[in-house]
CSV table of C-alpha atoms in Angstrom, one decimal:
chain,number,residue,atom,x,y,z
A,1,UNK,CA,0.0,0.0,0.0
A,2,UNK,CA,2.8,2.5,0.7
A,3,UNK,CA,4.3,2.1,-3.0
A,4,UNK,CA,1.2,2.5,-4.0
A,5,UNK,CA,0.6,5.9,-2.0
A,6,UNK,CA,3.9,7.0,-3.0
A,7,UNK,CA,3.4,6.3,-7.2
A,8,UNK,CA,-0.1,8.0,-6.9
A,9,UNK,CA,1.0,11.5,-5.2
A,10,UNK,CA,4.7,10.9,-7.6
A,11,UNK,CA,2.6,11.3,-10.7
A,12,UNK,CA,1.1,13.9,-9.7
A,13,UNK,CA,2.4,17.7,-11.1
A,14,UNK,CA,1.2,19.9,-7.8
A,15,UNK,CA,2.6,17.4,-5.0
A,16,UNK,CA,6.3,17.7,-7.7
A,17,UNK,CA,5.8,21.5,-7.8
A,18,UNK,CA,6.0,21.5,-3.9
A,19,UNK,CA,7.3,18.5,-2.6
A,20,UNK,CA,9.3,17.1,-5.3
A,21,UNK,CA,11.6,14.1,-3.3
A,22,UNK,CA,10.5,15.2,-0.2
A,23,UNK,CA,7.8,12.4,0.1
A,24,UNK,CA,9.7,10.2,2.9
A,25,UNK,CA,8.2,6.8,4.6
A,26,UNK,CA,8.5,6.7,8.4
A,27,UNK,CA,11.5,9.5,8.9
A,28,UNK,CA,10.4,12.7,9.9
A,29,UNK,CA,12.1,16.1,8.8
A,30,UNK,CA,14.4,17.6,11.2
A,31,UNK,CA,13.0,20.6,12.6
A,32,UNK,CA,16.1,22.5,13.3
A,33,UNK,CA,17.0,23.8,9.7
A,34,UNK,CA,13.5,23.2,7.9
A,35,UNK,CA,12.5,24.6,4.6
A,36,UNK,CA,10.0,23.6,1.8
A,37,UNK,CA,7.2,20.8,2.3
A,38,UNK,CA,7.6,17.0,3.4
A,39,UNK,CA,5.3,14.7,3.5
A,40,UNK,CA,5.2,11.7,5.8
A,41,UNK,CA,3.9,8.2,5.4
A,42,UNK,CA,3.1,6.1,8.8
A,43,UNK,CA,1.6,2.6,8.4
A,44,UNK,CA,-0.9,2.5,11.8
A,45,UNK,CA,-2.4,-0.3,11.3
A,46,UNK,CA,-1.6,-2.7,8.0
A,47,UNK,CA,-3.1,-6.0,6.2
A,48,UNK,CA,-5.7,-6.3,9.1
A,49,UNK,CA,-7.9,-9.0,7.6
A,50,UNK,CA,-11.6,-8.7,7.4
A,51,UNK,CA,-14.8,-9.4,5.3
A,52,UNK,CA,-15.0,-13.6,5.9
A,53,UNK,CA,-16.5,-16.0,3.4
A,54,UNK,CA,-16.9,-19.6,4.3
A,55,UNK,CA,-14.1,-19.2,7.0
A,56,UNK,CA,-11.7,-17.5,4.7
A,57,UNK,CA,-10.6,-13.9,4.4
A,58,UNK,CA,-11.2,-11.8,2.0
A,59,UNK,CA,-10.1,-8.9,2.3
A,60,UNK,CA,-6.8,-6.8,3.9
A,61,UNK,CA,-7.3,-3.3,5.1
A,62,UNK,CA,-4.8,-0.7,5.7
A,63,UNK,CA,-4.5,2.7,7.5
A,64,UNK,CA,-1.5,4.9,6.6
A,65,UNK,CA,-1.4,8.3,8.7
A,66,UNK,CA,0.3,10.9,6.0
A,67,UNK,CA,1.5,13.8,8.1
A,68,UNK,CA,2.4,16.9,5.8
A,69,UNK,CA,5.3,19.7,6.7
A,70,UNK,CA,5.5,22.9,6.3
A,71,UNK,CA,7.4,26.2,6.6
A,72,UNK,CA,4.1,27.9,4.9
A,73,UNK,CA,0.2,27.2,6.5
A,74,UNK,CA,-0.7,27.9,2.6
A,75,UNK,CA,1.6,25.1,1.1
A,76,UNK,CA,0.5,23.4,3.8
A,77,UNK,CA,-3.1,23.5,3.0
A,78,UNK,CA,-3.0,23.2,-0.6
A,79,UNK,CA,-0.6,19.7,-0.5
A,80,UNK,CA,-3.3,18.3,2.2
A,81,UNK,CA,-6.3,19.2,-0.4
A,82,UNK,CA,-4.3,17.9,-3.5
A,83,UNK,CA,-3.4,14.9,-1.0
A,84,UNK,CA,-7.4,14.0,-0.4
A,85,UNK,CA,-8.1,14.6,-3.9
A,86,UNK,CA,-5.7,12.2,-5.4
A,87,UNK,CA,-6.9,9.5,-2.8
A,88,UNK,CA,-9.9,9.9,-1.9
A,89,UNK,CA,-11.6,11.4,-4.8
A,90,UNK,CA,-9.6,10.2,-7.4
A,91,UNK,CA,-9.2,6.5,-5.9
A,92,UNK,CA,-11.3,5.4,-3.3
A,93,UNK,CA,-9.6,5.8,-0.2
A,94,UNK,CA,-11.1,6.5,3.1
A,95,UNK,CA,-10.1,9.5,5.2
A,96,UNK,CA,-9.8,10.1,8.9
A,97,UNK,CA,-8.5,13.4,9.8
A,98,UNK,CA,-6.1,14.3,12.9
A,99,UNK,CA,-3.9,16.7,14.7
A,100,UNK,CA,-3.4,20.6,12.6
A,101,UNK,CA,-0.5,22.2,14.7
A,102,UNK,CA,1.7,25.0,14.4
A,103,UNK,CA,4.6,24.5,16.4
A,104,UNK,CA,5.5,28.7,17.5
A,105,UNK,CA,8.9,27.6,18.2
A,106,UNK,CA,10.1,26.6,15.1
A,107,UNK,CA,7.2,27.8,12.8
A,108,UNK,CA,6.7,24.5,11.3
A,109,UNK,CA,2.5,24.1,10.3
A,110,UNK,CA,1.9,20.1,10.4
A,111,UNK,CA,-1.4,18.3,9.6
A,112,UNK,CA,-1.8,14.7,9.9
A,113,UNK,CA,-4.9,12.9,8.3
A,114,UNK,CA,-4.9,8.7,7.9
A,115,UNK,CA,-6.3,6.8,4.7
A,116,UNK,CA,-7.4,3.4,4.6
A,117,UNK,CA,-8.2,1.2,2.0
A,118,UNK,CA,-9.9,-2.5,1.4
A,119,UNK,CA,-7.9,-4.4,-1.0
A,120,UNK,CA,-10.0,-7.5,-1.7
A,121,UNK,CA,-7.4,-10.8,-2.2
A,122,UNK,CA,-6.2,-11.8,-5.5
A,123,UNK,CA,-5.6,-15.2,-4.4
A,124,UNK,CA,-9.5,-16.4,-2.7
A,125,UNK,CA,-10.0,-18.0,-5.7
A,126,UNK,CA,-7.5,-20.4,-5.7
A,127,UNK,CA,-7.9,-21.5,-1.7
């Protein structure tokens, strides 16, 4: 599912125009000399099995939290927006939303938001 994330938001022009390679899985920018946009993918909770036929599984679901980075509220904002669009609207995801900060120390702006999706088992049919 990560990969997957990752391709989707890499093919798109507006996350290159203000992230570019700053699309990282699990590491976190440094805060102490921070410029520009990062975003962040955390698996929470991966391949929990679900949706049972005849004692079998059928499906894995995933939740990723995708926390975004900013030196700019505006950036911020308009990456998290193109971020929904390109998974939820675009392809099906499911959206939880979480913590908006601004951290007055360091005047980093960070939203966090978790998608989740049901990826139904290419295999079923040959248990």
């Amino acid at each position: 599912m990560l990969d997957y994330m990752y391709s989707l938001l890499m093919a798109d022009s507006v996350i290159d125009e203000y992230v570019g390679n700053r699309i990282k899985f699990y590491e976190y920018p440094p805060t102490g000399d921070f410029s520009g946009t990062y975003v962040v993918f955390d698996p929470i909770d991966t391949n929990q099995i679900g949706d049972y036929a005849d004692g079998i599984y059928l499906t894995e679901d995933s939740l990723v939290q995708v926390d975004i980075w900013s030196d700019n509220r505006k950036t911020r904002d308009l990456v998290a927006k193109r971020i929904r669009k390109i998974l939820v609207d675009d392809n099906g995801f499911s959206e939880t939303t979480g913590p908006d900060e601004w951290d007055k120390d360091t005047g980093i702006f960070r939203i966090a938001r978790r998608y989740g999706e049901k990826v139904y088992r290419e295999d079923y049919d040959r248990l």
